[in-house]
Tab-separated table of C-alpha atoms in Angstrom:
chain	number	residue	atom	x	y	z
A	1	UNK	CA	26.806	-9.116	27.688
A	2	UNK	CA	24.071	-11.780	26.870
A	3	UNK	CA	23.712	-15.477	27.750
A	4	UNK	CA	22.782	-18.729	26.766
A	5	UNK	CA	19.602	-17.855	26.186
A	6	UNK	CA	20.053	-15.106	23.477
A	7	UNK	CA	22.730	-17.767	21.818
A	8	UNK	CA	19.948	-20.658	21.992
A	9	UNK	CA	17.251	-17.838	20.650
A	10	UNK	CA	20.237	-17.409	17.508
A	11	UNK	CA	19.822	-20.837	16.923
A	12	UNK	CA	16.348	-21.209	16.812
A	13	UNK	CA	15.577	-18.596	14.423
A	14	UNK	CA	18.728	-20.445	12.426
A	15	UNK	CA	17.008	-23.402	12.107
A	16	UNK	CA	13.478	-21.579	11.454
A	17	UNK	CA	15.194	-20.579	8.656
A	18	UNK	CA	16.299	-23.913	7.746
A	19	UNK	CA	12.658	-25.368	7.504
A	20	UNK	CA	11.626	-23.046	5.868
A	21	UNK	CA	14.594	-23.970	3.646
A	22	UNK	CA	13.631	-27.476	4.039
A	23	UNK	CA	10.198	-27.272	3.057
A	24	UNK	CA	10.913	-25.304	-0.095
A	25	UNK	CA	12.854	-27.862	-1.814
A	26	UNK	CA	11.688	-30.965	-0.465
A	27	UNK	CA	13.969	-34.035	-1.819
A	28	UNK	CA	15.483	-31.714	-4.662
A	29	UNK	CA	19.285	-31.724	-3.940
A	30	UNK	CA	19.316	-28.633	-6.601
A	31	UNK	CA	22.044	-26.076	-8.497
A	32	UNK	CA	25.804	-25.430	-7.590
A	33	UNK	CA	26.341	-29.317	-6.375
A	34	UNK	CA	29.821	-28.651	-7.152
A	35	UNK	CA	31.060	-31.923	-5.966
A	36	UNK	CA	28.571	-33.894	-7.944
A	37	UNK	CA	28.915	-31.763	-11.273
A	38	UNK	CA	32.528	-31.867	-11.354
A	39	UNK	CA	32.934	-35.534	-11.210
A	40	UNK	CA	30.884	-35.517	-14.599
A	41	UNK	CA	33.413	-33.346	-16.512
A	42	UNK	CA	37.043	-34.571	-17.715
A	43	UNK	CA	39.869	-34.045	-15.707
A	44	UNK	CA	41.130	-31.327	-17.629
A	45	UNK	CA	38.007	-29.034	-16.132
A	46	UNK	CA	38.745	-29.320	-12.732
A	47	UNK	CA	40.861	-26.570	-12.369
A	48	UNK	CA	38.177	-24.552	-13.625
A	49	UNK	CA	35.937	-26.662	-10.881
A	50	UNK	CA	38.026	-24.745	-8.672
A	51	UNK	CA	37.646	-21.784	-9.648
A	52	UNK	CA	33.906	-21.866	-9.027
A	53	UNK	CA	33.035	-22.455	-12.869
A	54	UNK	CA	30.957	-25.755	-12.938
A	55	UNK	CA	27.540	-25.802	-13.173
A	56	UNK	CA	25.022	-28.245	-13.043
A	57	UNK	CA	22.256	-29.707	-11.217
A	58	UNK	CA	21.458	-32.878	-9.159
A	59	UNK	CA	18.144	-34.238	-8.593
A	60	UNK	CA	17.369	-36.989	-6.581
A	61	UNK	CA	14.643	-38.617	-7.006
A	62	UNK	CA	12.746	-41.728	-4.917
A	63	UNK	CA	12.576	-44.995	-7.076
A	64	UNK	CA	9.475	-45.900	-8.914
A	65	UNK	CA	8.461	-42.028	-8.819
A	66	UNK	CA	6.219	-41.251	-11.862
A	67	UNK	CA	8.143	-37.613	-11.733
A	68	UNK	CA	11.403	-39.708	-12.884
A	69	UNK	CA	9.522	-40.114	-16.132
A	70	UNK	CA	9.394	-36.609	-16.641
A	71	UNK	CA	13.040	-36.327	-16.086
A	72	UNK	CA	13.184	-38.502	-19.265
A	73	UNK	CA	12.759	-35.954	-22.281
A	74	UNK	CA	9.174	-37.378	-23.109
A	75	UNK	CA	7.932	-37.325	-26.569
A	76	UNK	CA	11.061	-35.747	-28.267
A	77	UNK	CA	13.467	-37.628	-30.453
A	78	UNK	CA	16.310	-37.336	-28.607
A	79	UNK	CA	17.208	-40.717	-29.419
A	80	UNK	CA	18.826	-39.455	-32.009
A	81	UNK	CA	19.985	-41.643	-34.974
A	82	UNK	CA	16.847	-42.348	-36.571
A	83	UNK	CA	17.230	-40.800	-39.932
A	84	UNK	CA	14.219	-40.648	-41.898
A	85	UNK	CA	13.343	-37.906	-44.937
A	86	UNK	CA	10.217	-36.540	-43.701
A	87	UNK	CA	10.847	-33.028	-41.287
A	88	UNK	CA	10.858	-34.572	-37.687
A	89	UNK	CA	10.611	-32.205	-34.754
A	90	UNK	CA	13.871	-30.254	-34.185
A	91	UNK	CA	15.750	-31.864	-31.015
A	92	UNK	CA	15.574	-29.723	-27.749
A	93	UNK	CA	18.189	-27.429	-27.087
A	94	UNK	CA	19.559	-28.926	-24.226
A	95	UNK	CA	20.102	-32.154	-26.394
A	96	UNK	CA	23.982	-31.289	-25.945
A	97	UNK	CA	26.179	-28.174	-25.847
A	98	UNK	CA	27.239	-27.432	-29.017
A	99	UNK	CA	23.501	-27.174	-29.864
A	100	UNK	CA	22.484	-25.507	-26.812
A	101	UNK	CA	25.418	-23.203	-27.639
A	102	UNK	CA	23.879	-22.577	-31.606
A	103	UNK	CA	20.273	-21.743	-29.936
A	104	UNK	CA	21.734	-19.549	-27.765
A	105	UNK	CA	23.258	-17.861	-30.537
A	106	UNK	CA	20.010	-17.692	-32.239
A	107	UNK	CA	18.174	-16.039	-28.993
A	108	UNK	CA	21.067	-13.541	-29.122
A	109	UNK	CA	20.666	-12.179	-32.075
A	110	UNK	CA	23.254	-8.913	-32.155
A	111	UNK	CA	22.440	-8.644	-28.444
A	112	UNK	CA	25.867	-9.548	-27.681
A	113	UNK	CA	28.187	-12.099	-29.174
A	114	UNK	CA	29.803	-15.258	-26.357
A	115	UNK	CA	32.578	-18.027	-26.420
A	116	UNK	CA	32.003	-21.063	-24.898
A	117	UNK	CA	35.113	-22.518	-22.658
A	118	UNK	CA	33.536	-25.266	-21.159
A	119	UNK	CA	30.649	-27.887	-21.512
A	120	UNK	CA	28.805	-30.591	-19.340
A	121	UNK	CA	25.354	-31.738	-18.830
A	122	UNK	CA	22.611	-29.983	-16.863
A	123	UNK	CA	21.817	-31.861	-14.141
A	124	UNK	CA	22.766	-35.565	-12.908
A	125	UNK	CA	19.633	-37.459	-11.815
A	126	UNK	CA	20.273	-39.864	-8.676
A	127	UNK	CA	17.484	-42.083	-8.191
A	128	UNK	CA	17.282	-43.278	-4.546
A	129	UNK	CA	17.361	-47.043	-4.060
A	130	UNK	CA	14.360	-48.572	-3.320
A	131	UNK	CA	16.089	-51.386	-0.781
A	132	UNK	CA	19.116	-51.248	0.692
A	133	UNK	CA	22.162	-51.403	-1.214
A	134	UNK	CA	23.810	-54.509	-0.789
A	135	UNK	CA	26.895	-55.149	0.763
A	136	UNK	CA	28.739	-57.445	-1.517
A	137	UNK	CA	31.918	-59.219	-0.951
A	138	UNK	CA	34.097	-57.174	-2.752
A	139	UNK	CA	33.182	-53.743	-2.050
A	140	UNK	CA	33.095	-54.524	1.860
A	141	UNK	CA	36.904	-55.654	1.357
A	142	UNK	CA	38.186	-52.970	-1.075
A	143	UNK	CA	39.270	-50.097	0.590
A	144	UNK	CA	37.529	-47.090	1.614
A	145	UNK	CA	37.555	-44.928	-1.168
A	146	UNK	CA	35.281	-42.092	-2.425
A	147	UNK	CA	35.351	-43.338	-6.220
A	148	UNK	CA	31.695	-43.782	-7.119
A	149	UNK	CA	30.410	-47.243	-7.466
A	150	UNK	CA	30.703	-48.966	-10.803
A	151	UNK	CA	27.572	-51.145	-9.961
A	152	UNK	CA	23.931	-51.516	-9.529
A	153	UNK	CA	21.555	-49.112	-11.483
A	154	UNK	CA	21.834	-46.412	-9.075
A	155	UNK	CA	24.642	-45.051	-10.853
A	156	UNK	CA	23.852	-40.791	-11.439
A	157	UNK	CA	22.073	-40.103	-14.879
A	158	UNK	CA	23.161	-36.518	-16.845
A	159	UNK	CA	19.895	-34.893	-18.575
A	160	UNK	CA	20.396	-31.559	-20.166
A	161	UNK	CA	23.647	-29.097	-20.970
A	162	UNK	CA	25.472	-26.732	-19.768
A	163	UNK	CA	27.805	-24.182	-21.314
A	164	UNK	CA	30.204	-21.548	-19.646
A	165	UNK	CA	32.492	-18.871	-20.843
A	166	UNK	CA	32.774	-15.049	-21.362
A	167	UNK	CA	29.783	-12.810	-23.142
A	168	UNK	CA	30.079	-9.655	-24.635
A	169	UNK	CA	27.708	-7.251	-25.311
A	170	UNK	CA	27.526	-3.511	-25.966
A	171	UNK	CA	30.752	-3.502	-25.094
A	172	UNK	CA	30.975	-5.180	-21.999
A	173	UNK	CA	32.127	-8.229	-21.143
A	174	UNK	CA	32.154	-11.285	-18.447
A	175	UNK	CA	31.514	-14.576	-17.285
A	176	UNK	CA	28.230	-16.619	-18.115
A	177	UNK	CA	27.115	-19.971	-17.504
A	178	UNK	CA	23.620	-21.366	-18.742
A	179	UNK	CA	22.496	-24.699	-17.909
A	180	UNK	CA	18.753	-26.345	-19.217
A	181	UNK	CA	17.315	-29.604	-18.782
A	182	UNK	CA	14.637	-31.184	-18.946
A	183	UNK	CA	13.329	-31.147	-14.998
A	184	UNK	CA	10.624	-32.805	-13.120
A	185	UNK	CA	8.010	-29.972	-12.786
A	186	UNK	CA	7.253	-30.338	-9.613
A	187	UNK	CA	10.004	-27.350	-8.130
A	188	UNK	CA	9.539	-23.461	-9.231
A	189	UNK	CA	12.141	-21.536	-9.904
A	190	UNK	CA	15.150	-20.871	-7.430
A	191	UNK	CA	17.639	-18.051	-6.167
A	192	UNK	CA	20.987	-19.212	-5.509
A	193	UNK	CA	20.588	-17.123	-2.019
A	194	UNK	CA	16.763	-16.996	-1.216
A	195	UNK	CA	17.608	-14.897	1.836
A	196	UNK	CA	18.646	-11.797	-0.033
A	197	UNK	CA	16.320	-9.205	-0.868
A	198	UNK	CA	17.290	-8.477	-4.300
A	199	UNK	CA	15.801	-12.029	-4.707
A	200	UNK	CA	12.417	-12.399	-6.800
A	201	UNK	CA	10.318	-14.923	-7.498
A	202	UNK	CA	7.486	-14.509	-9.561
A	203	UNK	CA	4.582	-16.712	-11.620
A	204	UNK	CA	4.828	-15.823	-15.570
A	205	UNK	CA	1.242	-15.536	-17.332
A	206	UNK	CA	1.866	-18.809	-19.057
A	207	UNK	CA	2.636	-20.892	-15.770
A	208	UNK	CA	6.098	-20.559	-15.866
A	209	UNK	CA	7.989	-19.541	-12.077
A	210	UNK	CA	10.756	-17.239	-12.446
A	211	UNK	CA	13.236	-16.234	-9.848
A	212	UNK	CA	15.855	-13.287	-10.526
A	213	UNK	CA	18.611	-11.925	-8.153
A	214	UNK	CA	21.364	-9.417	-8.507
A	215	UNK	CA	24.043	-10.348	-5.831
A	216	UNK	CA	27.763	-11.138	-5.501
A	217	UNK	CA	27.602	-15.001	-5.546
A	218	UNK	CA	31.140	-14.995	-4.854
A	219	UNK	CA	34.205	-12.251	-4.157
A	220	UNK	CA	32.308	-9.508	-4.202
A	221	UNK	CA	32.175	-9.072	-7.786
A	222	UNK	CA	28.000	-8.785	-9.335
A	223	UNK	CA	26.110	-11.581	-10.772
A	224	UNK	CA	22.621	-11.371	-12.367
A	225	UNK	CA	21.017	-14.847	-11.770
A	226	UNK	CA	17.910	-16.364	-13.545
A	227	UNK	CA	16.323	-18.979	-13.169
A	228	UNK	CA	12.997	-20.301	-14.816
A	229	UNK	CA	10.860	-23.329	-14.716
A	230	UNK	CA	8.659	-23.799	-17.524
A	231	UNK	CA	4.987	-26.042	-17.413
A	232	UNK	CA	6.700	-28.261	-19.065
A	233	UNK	CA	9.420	-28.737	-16.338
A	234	UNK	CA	11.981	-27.226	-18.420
A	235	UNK	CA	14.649	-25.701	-16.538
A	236	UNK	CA	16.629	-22.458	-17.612
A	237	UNK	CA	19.624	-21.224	-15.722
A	238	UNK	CA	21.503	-18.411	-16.223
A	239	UNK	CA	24.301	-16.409	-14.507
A	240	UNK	CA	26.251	-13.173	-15.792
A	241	UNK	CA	28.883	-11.711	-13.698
A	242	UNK	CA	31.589	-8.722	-14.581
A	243	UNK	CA	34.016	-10.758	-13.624
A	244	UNK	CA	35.519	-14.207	-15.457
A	245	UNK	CA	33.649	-16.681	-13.386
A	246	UNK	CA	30.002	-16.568	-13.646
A	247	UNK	CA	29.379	-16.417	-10.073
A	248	UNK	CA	31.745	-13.525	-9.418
A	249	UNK	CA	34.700	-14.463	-8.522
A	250	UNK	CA	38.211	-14.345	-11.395
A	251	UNK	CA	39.294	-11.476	-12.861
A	252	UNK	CA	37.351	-8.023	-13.181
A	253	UNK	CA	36.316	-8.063	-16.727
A	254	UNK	CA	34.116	-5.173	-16.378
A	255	UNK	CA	32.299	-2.360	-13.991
A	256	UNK	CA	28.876	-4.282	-14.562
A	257	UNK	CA	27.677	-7.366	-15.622
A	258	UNK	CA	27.049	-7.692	-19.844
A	259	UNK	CA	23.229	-8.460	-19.772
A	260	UNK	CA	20.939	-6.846	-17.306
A	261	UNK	CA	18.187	-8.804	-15.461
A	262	UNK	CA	15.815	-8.123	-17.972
A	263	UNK	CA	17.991	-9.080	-20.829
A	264	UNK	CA	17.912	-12.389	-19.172
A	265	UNK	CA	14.594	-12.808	-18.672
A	266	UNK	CA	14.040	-11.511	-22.670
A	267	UNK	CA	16.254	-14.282	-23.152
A	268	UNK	CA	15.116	-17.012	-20.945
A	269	UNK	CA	11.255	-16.710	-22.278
A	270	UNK	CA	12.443	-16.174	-25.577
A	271	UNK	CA	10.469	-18.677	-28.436
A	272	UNK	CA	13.354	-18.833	-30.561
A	273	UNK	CA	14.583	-21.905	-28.288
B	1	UNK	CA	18.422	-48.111	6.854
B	2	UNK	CA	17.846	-47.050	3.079
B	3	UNK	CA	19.549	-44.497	1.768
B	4	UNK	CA	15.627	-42.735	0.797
B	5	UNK	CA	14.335	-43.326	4.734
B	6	UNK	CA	17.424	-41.587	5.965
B	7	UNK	CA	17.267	-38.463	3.658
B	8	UNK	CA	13.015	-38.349	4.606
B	9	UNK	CA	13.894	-38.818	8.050
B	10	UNK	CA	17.521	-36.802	8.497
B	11	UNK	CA	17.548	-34.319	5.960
B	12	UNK	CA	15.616	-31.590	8.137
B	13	UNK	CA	18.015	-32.151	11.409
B	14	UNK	CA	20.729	-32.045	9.075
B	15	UNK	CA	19.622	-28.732	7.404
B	16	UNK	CA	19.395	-27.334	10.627
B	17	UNK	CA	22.219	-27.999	11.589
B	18	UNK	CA	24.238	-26.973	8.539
B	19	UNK	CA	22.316	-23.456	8.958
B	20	UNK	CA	23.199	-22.964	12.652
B	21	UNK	CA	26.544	-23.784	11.544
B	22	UNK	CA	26.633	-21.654	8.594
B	23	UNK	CA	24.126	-18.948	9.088
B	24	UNK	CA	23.393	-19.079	5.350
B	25	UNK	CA	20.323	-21.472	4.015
B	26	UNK	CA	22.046	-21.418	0.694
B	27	UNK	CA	25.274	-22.602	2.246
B	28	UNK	CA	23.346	-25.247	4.375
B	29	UNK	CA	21.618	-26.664	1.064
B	30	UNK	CA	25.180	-26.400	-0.697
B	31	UNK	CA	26.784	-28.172	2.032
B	32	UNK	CA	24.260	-30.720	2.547
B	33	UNK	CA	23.582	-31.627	-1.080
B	34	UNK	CA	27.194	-32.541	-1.500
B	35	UNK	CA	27.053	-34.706	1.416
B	36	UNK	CA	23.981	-36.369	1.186
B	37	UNK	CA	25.603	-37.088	-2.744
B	38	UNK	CA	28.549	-38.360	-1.321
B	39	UNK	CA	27.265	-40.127	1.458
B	40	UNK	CA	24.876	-42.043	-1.279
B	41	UNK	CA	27.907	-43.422	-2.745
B	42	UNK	CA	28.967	-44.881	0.099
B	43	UNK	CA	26.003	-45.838	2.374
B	44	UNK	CA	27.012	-49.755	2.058
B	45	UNK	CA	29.594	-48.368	4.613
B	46	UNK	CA	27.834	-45.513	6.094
B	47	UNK	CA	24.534	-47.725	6.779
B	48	UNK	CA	26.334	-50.252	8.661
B	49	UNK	CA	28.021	-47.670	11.488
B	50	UNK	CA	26.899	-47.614	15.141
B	51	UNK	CA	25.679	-43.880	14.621
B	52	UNK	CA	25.359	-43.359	10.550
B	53	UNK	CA	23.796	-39.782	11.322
B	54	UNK	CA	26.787	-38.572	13.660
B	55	UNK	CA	29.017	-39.615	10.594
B	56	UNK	CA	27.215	-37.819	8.263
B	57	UNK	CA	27.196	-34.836	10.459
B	58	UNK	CA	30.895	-35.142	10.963
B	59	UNK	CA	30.794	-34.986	6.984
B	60	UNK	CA	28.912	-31.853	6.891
B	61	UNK	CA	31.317	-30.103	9.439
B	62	UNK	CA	34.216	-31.423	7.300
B	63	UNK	CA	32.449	-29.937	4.300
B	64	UNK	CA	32.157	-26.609	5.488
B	65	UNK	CA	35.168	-26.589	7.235
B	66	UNK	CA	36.938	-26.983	3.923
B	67	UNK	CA	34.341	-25.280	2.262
B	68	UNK	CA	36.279	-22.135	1.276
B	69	UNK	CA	39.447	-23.073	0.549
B	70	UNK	CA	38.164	-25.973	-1.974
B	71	UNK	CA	35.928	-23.415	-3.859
B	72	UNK	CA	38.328	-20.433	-3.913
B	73	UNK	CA	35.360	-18.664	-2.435
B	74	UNK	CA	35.727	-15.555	0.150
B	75	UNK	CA	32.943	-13.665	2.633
B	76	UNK	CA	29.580	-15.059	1.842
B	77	UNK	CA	27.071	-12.140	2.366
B	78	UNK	CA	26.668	-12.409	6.097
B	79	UNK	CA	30.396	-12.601	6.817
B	80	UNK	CA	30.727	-8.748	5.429
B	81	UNK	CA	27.561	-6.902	6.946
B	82	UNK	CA	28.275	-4.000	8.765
B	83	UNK	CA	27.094	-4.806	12.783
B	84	UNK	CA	24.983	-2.229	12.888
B	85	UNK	CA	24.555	-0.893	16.274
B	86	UNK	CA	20.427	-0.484	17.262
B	87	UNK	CA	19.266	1.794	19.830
B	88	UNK	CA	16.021	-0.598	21.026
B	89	UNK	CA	17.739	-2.379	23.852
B	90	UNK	CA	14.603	-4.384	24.200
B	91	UNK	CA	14.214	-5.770	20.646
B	92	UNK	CA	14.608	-9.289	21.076
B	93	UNK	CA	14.577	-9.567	16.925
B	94	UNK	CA	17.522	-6.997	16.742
B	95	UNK	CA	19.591	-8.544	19.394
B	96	UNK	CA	18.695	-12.248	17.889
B	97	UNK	CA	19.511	-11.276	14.415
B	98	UNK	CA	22.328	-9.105	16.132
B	99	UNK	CA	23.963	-12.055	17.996
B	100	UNK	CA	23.889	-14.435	14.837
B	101	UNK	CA	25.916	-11.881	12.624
B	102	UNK	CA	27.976	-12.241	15.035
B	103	UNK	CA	28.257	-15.895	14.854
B	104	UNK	CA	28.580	-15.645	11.366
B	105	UNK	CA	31.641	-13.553	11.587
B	106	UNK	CA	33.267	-16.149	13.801
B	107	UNK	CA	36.362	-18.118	12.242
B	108	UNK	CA	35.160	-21.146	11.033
B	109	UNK	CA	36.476	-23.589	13.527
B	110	UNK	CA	35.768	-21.570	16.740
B	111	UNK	CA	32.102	-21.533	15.124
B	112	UNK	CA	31.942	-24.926	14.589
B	113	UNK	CA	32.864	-25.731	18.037
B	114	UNK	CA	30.167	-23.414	19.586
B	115	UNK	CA	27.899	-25.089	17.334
B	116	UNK	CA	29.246	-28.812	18.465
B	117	UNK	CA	28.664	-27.500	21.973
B	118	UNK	CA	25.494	-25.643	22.531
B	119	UNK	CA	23.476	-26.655	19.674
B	120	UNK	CA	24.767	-30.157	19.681
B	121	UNK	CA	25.179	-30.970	22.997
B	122	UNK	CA	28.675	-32.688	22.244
B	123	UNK	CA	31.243	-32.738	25.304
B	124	UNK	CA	34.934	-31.118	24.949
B	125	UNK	CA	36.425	-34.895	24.007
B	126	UNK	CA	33.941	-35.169	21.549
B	127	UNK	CA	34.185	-31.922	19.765
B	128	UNK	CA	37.927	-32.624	19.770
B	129	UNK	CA	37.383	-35.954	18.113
B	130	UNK	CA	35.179	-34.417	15.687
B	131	UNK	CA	37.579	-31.544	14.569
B	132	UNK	CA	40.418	-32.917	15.287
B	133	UNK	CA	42.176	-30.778	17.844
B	134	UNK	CA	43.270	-31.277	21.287
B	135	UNK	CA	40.714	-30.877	24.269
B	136	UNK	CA	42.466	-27.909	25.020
B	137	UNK	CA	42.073	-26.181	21.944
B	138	UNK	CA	38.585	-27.015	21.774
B	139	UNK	CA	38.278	-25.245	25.288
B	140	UNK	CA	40.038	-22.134	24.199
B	141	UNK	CA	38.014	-21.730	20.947
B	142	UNK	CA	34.960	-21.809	22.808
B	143	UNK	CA	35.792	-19.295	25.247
B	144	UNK	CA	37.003	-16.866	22.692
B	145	UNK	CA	33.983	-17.823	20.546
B	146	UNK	CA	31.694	-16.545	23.542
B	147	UNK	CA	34.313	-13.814	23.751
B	148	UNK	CA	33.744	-12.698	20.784
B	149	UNK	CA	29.815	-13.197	20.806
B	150	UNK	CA	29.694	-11.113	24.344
B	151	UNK	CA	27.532	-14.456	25.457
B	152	UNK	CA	28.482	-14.441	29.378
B	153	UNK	CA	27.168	-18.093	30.501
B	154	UNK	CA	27.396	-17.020	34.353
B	155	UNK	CA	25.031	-14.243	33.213
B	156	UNK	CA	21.611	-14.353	34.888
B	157	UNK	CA	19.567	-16.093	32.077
B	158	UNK	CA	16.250	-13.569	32.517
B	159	UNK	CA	18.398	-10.350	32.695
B	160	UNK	CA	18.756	-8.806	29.396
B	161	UNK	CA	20.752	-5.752	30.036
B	162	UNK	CA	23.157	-4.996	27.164
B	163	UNK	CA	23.190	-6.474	23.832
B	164	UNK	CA	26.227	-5.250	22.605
């Protein structure tokens, strides 16, 4: 038997952990925001929300914050329809899915061959008010709902894309999900569980932080996990699993996951993006 | 309060508190990035309460308490780990580390009311109100909890003689 003390000792080295936590990610409400991500894809997807599929990213951000800019995808054209006949830079490959999908093909190569069975964007950027929001008439009447509000400029930006679905290669097959967008640069690179040892995080020789892991995200099945931040601020995510969902969880699609962890770091710093 | 001044100001508290609860950091941020997103959308309402931060703790027990069923998920890493038996009686890291796997293999709602209790300070009627049970329940759930987490409150606090 123990007492209090030992429980109250539990909790303090819980919430060491939590600062530390805390400290790591100040103000960046990052990766697997399931809730947020899956109220920015159609209906029709959230089954597969369910089933642990969705990916995405939220960043919240403080008003007026220069780094907001950088969630903007500075310089490039992606305001697209300007036509003109002299060679303009090629858009970024997170300018939507189908094109992220097309790069990703490219990066490939006859590494292994992938279909795509969902889409979104990368990451929704919330930009904190910089007053209060105001109570108006209306919305301190209507009834308490969880719908979003329709007002104010606060509403959640998407930057980026994200595409999901099954990869083969060499044979082997399962669930992937890769997600890029153009990020604020002020974060390195994450693990989805920091705590486990498999869990590396490293500085590339070009600036870039990289973070791999090899653990069973969910339902005990294996997931490779990448996830690098360039200079730039680029973000790069990227999960494998040998089963359906990219996490780990659906059905066993095979005894290991299709691309190893360096595979997905050959990919991830690959130039062909 | 503004939305921004309550994340600055809460967001620690509520990360430790998600982690005591959760025993995963990963879960806490999970958890507490959902709620902090969905508390955003609604802080016109949230903003104007007696106690904004009990709510929004409230929200984070209601999050994790339907945490697994809504994501189809199953045994985070903690929840599986073998309990290890250690031979050092006197390793106050082993025990510690010890005691919180076992809180981590607690069910979820006996957890949460441990948590509620001793690391929130919140009375029986209170931890009923916040997980919606009877006073009763909330009383048996906590004495199985300790049960199960061989933590023996009548114990002499400065006597550590077995750990498990």
């Amino acid at each position: 038997m123990t007492d209090l003390r030992a429980l109250n000792d539990a909790f303090e080295e819980l919430e060491r952990r939590a600062d530390a936590a805390t400290a790591a990610r100040p103000f960046d409400l990052p990766h697997r925001n399931r809730a947020q991500a899956s109220r920015l894809v159609p209906m029709a997807l959230a089954a597969a929300a369910v089933a642990g599929l969705v990916t995405g990213a939220v960043l919240l951000v403080p008003n007026n914050d220069p780094g907001t800019q950088a969630a903007q995808p500075g310089g490039s054209t992606t305001t697209a329809p300007i036509t003109t006949t002299t060679a303009t830079p090629p858009p970024p490959a997170y300018d939507n899915p189908e094109l992220l999908a097309e790069r990703f093909r490219a990066v490939l190569g006859d590494l292994a061959t992938f279909t795509v069975t969902e889409t979104g964007p990368g990451a929704s950027v919330m930009t904190l008010p910089d007053r209060p929001i105001t109570t108006t008439a209306a919305t301190a009447t209507a009834p308490t709902t969880t719908a979003p509000s329709t007002t104010g400029p606060q509403q959640p930006k998407t930057i980026g894309s994200s595409i999901v679905g099954t990869l083969t290669s060499a044979g082997v097959t399962g669930g992937f999900d890769l997600l890029m967008y153009p990020g604020l640069g002020r974060d390195g690179a994450w693990c989805d569980a920091p705590d486990e040892p498999s869990c590396s995080v490293r500085e590339l020789p070009d600036g870039s932080s990289l973070a791999t892991s090899q653990v069973a995200l969910e339902s005990g099945g294996v997931t490779h996990q990448i996830s690098l931040v360039r200079p730039d601020g680029l973000v790069f995510v990227m999960h494998v699993s040998n089963r359906q969902s990219p996490k780990g969880s659906g059905p066993v699609l095979g005894t290991h996951p299709p691309l190893t962890v360096e595979q997905l770091v050959r990919i991830a710093t690959s130039d062909r993006w | 309060m503004e939305f921004g001044e309550y994340v600055v100001g809460r967001r620690p508290a509520l990360m430790r508190f998600a982690t005591v609860l959760t025993c995963q950091t990963w879960l806490a941020e999970d958890i507490v990035s959902d709620v902090l997103g969905r508390a955003y959308e609604r802080w016109d309402r949230i903003s104007v309460m007696a106690e904004p931060h009990a709510y929004v703790r409230r929200m984070v027990v209601n999050e994790y308490l339907s945490w697994r069923r809504r994501l189809a998920r199953t045994s985070p890493r903690a929840e599986v780990e073998p309990d290890v038996p250690f031979s050092d009686g006197a390793d106050e890291r082993a025990r510690r580390d010890a005691l919180i796997r076992r809180l981590a293999r607690l069910p979820r709602r006996q957890r949460a009311a441990v948590v509620l209790r001793y690391y929130a300070g919140l009375s029986d009627a209170e931890i009923g109100a916040e997980l919606g049970c009877r006073v009763t329940t909330v009383r048996s759930q906590i004495s199985r909890a300790l049960a199960t987490l061989r933590v023996d409150l009548t114990a002499n606090p400065h006597t550590y003689q077995e750990t498990r």
